mmCIF file of C-alpha atoms in Angstrom:
data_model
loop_
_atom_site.group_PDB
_atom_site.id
_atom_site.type_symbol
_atom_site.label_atom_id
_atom_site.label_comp_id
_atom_site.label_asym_id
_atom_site.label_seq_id
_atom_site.Cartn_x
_atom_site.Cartn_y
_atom_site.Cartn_z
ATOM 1 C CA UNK I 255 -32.066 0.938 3.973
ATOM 2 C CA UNK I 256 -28.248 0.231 3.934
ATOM 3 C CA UNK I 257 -26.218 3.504 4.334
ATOM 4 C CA UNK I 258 -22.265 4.067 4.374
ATOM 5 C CA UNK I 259 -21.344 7.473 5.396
ATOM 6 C CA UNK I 260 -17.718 8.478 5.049
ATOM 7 C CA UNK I 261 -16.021 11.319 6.781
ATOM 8 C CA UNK I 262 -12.108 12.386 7.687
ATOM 9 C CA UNK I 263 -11.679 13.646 3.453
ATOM 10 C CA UNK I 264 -9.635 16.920 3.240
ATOM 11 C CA UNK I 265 -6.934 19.101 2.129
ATOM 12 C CA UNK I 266 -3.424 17.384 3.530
ATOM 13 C CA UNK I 267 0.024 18.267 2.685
ATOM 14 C CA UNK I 268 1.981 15.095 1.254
ATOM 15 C CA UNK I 269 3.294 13.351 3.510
ATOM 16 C CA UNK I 270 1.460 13.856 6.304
ATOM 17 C CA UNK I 271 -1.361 11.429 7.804
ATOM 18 C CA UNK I 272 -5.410 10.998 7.354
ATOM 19 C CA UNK I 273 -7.676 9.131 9.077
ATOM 20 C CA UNK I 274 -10.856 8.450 6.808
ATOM 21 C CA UNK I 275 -13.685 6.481 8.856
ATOM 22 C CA UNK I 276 -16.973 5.216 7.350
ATOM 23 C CA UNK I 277 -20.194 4.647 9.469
ATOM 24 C CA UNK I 278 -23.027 2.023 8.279
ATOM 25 C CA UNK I 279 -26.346 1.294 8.756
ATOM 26 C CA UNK I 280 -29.210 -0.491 7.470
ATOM 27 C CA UNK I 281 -27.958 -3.952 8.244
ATOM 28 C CA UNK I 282 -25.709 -6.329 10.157
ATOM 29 C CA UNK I 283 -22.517 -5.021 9.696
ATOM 30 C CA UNK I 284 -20.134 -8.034 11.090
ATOM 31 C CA UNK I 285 -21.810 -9.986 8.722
ATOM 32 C CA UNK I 286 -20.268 -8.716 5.364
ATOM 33 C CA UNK I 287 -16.449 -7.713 4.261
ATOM 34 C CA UNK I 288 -16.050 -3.829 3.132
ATOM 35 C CA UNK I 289 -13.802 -2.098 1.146
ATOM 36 C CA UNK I 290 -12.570 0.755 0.364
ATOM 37 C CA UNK I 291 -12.381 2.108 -3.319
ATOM 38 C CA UNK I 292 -11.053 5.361 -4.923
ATOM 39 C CA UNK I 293 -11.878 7.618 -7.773
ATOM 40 C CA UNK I 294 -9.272 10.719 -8.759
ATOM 41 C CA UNK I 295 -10.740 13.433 -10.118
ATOM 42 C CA UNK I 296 -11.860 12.834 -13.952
ATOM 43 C CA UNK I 297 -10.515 9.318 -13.557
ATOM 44 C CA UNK I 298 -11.737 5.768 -13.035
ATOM 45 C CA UNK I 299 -12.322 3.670 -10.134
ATOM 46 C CA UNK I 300 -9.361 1.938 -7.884
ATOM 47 C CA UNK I 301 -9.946 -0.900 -5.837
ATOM 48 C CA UNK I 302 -7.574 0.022 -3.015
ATOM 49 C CA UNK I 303 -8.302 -2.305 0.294
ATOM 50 C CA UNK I 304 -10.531 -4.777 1.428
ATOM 51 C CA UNK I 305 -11.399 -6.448 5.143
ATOM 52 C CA UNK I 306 -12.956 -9.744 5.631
ATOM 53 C CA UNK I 307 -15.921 -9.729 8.215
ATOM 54 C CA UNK I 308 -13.808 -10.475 11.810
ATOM 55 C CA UNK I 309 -10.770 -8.611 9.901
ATOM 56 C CA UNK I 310 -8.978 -12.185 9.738
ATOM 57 C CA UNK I 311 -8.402 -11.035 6.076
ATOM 58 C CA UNK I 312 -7.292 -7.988 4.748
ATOM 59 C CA UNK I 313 -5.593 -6.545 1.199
ATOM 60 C CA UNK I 314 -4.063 -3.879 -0.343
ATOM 61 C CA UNK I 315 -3.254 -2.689 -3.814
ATOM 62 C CA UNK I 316 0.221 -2.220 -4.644
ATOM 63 C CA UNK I 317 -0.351 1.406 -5.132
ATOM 64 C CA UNK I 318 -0.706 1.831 -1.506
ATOM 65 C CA UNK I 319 0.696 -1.426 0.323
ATOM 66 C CA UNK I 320 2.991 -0.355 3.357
ATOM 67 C CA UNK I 321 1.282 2.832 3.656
ATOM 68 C CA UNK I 322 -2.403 2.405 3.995
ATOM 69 C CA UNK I 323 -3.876 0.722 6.426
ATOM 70 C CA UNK I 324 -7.854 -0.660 6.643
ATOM 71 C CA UNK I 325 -9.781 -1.501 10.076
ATOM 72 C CA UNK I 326 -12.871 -2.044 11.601
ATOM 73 C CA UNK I 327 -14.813 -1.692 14.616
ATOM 74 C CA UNK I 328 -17.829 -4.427 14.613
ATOM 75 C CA UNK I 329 -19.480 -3.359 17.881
ATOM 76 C CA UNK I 330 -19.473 0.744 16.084
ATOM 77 C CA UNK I 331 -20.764 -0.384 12.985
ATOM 78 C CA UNK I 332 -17.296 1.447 11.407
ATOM 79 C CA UNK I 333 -14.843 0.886 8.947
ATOM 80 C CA UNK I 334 -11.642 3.033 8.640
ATOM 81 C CA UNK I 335 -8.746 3.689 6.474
ATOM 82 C CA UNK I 336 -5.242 5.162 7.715
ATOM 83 C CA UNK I 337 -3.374 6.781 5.644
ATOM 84 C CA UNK I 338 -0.169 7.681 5.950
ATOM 85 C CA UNK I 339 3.116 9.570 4.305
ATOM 86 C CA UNK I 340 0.417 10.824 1.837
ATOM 87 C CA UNK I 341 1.574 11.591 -1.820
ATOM 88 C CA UNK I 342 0.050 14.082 -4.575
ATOM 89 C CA UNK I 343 -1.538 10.888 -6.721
ATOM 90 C CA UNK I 344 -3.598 9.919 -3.420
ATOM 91 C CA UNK I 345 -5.542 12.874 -4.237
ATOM 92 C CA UNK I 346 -9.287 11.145 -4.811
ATOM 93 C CA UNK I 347 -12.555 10.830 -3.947
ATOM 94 C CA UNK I 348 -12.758 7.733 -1.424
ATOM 95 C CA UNK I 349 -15.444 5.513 -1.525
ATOM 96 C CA UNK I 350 -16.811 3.014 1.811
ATOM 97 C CA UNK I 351 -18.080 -0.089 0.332
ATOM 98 C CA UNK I 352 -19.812 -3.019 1.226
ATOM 99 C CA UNK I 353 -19.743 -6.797 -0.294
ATOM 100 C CA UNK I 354 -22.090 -9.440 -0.454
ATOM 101 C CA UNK I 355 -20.472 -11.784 1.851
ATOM 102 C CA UNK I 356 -18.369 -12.226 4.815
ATOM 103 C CA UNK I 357 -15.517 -12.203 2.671
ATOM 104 C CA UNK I 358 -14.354 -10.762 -0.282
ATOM 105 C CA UNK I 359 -16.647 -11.055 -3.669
ATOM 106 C CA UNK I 360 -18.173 -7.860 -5.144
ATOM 107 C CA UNK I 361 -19.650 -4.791 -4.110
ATOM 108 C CA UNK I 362 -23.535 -4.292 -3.774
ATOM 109 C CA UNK I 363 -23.653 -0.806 -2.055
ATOM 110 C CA UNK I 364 -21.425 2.114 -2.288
ATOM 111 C CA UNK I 365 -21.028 5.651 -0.340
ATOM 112 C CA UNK I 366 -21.273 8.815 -1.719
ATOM 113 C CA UNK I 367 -17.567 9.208 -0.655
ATOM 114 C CA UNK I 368 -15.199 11.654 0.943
ATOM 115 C CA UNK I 369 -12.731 13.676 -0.780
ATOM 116 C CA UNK I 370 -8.895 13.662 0.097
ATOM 117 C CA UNK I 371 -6.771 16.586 -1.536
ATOM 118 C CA UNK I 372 -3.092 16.334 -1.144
ATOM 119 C CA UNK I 373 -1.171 19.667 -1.828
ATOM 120 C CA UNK I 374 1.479 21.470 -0.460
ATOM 121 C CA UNK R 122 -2.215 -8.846 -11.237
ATOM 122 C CA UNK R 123 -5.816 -9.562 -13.098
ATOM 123 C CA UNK R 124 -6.097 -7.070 -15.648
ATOM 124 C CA UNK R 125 -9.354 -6.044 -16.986
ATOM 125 C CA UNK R 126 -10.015 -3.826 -20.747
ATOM 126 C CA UNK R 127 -12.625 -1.390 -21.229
ATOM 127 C CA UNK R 128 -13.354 0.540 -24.503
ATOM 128 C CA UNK R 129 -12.812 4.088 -23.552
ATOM 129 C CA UNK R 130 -15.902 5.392 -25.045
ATOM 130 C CA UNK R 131 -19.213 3.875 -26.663
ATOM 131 C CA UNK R 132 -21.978 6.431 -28.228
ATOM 132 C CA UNK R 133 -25.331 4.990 -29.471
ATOM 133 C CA UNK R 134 -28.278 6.647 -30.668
ATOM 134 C CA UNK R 135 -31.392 6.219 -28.077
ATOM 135 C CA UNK R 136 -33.541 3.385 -28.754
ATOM 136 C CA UNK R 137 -30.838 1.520 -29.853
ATOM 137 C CA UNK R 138 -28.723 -1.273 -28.316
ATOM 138 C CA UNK R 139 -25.498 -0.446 -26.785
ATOM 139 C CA UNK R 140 -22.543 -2.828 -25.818
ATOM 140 C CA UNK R 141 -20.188 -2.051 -23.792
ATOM 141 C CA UNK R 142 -17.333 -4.935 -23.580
ATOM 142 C CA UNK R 143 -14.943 -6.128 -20.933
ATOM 143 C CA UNK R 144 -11.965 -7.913 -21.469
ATOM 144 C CA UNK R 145 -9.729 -10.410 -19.650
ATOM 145 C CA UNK R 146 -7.621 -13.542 -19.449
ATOM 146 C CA UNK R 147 -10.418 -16.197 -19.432
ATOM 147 C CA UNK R 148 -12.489 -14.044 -17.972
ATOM 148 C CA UNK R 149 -15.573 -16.367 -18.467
ATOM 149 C CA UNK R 150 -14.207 -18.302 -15.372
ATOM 150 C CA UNK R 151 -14.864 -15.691 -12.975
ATOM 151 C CA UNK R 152 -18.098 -13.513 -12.464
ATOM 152 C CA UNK R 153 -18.469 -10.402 -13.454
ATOM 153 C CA UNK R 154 -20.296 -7.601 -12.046
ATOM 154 C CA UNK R 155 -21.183 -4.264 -13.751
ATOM 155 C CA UNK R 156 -21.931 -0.247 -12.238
ATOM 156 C CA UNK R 157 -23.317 2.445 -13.674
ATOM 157 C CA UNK R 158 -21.629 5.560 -12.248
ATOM 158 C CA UNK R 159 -23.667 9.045 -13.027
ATOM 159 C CA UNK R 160 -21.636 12.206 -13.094
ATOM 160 C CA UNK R 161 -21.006 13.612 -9.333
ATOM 161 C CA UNK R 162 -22.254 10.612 -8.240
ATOM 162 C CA UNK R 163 -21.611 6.840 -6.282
ATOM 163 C CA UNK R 164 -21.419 3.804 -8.389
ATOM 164 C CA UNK R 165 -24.753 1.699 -8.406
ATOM 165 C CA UNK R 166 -24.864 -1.964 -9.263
ATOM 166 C CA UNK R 167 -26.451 -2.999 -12.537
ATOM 167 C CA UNK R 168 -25.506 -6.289 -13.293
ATOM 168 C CA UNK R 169 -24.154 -9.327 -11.156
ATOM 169 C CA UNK R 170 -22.976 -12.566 -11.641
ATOM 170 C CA UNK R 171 -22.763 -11.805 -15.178
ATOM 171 C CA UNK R 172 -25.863 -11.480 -15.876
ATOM 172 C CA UNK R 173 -28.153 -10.902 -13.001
ATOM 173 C CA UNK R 174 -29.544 -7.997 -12.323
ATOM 174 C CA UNK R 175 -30.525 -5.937 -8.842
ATOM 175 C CA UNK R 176 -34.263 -5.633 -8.459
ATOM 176 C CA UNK R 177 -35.038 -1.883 -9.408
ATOM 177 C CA UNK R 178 -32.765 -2.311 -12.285
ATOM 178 C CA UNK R 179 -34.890 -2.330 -15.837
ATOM 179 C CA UNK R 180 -34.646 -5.516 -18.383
ATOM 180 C CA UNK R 181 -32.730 -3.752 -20.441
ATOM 181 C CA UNK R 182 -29.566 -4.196 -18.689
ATOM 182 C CA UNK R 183 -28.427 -7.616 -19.343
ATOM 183 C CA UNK R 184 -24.815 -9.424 -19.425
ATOM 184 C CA UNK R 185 -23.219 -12.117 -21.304
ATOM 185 C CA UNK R 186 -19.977 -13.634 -20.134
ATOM 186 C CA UNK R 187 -16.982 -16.305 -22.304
ATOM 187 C CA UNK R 188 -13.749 -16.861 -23.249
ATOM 188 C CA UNK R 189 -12.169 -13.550 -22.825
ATOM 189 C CA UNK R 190 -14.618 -11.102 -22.796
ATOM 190 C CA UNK R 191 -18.145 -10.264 -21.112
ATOM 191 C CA UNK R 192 -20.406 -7.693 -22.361
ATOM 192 C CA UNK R 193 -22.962 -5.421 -20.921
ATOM 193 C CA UNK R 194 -25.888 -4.654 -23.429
ATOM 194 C CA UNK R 195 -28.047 -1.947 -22.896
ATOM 195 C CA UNK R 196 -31.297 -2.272 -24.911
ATOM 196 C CA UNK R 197 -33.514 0.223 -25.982
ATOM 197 C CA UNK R 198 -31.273 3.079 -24.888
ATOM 198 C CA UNK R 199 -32.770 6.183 -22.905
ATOM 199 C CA UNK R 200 -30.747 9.396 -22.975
ATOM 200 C CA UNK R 201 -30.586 8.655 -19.031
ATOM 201 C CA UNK R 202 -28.631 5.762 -19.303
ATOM 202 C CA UNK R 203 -25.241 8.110 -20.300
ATOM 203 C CA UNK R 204 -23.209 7.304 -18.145
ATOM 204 C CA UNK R 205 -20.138 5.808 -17.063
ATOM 205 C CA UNK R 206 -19.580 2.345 -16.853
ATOM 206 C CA UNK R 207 -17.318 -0.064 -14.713
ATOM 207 C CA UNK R 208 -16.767 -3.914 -14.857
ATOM 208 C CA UNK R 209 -15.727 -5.399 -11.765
ATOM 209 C CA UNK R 210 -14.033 -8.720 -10.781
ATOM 210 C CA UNK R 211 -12.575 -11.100 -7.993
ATOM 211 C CA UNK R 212 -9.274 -11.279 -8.257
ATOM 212 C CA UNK R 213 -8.492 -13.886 -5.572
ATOM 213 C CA UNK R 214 -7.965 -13.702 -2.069
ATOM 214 C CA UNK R 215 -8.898 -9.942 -0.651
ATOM 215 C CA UNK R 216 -8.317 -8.223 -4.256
ATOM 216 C CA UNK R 217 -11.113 -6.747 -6.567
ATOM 217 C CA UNK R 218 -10.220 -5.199 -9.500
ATOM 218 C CA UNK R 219 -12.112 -2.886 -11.795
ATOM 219 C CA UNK R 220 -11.699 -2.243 -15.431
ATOM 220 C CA UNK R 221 -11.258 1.482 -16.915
ATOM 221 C CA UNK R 222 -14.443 2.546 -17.578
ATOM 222 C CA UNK R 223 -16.387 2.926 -20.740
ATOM 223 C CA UNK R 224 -18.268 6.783 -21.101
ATOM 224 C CA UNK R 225 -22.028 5.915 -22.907
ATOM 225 C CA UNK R 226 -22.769 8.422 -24.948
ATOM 226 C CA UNK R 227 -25.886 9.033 -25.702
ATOM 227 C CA UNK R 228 -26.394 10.588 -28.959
#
């Protein structure tokens, strides 16, 4: 059964820095890309990064592009998302992702997600 | 950047057919992919490929994709198919890109 578990959500002041990591199981991770999507509160989904299966590949959206940054760890089954100088609209629910393929296509499983909140 | 249109809302009576449309600059050139998101929960995949469908899924989630819009149809509505409901693309290189949402209302 595939499972992505995310972790590192809380309440940050803006500006500072968040580490969000997202441990999978249930199949061979180095053999798909991931992503990461978000969701704030009442609102729809955001695409926000994406990394191809050895990380040769990687993309942002605009929304976050210089400030985010995605990673993974093959041999811990781990994907991660840095996130830095943190602003009020990054407050969401952010969900771990996996595709279909070694590189970027469409999502088949999702997380249940881990929630950022950025207030002073 | 790919843009993608949802109608906000949709409401259909149950046991009725509901179509919830997705729109897009020739859209019928790329696949489409459709997820059902449940209040408080994670997205789940409903329909791929525009109109293939995850096994677990019922029949009555199909999709239809040309031109400049695909479609989800929901047949034979159940009051547990309210929910909310995202279209998904490829937008080229690493980029996805997810249209607004439509809210199924179940009346």
């Amino acid at each position: 059964e595939v499972q992505l578990v995310e972790s590192g959500g809380g309440l940050v002041q803006p500006g500072r820095s968040l580490r969000l990591s997202c441990a999978a199981s249930g199949f061979t991770f180095d053999d798909y890309a991931m992503h990461w999507v978000r969701q704030a509160p009442g609102k729809g989904l955001e695409w926000v990064s994406s990394i191809s299966w050895n990380s040769g590949s990687r993309g942002y959206a605009d929304s976050v592009k210089g400030r985010f940054t995605i990673s993974r760890d093959n041999a811990k089954n781990s994907l991660y998302l840095q996130i830095d100088s943190l602003r009020l609209d990054d407050t969401a629910f952010y969900f771990c992702a996996k595709d279909v393929a070694t590189t970027v296509t469409r999502v088949d499983y999702w997380g249940q997600g881990t929630l950022v909140t950025v207030s002073s | 950047s790919y843009l993608l249109s949802q109608p906000p809302s949709v409401s259909v009576a149950p046991g009725q057919t509901a179509t919830i449309t997705c729109g897009g600059n020739n859209i019928g050139g790329r696949s489409v992919h459709w997820y059902q998101q449940r209040p408080g929960q994670a997205p789940v995949l409903v329909v791929y490929d525009d109109g293939d469908r995850p096994s677990g899924v019922p029949e009555r989630f199909s999709g239809s994709n040309s031109g400049n819009t695909a479609t989800l149809t929901i047949s034979r509505v159940e009051a547990g198919d309210e929910a909310d409901y995202y279209c998904q693309v490829w937008a080229g290189n690493t980029d996805l890109v997810f249209g607004g949402g439509t809210k199924l209302t179940v009346l």
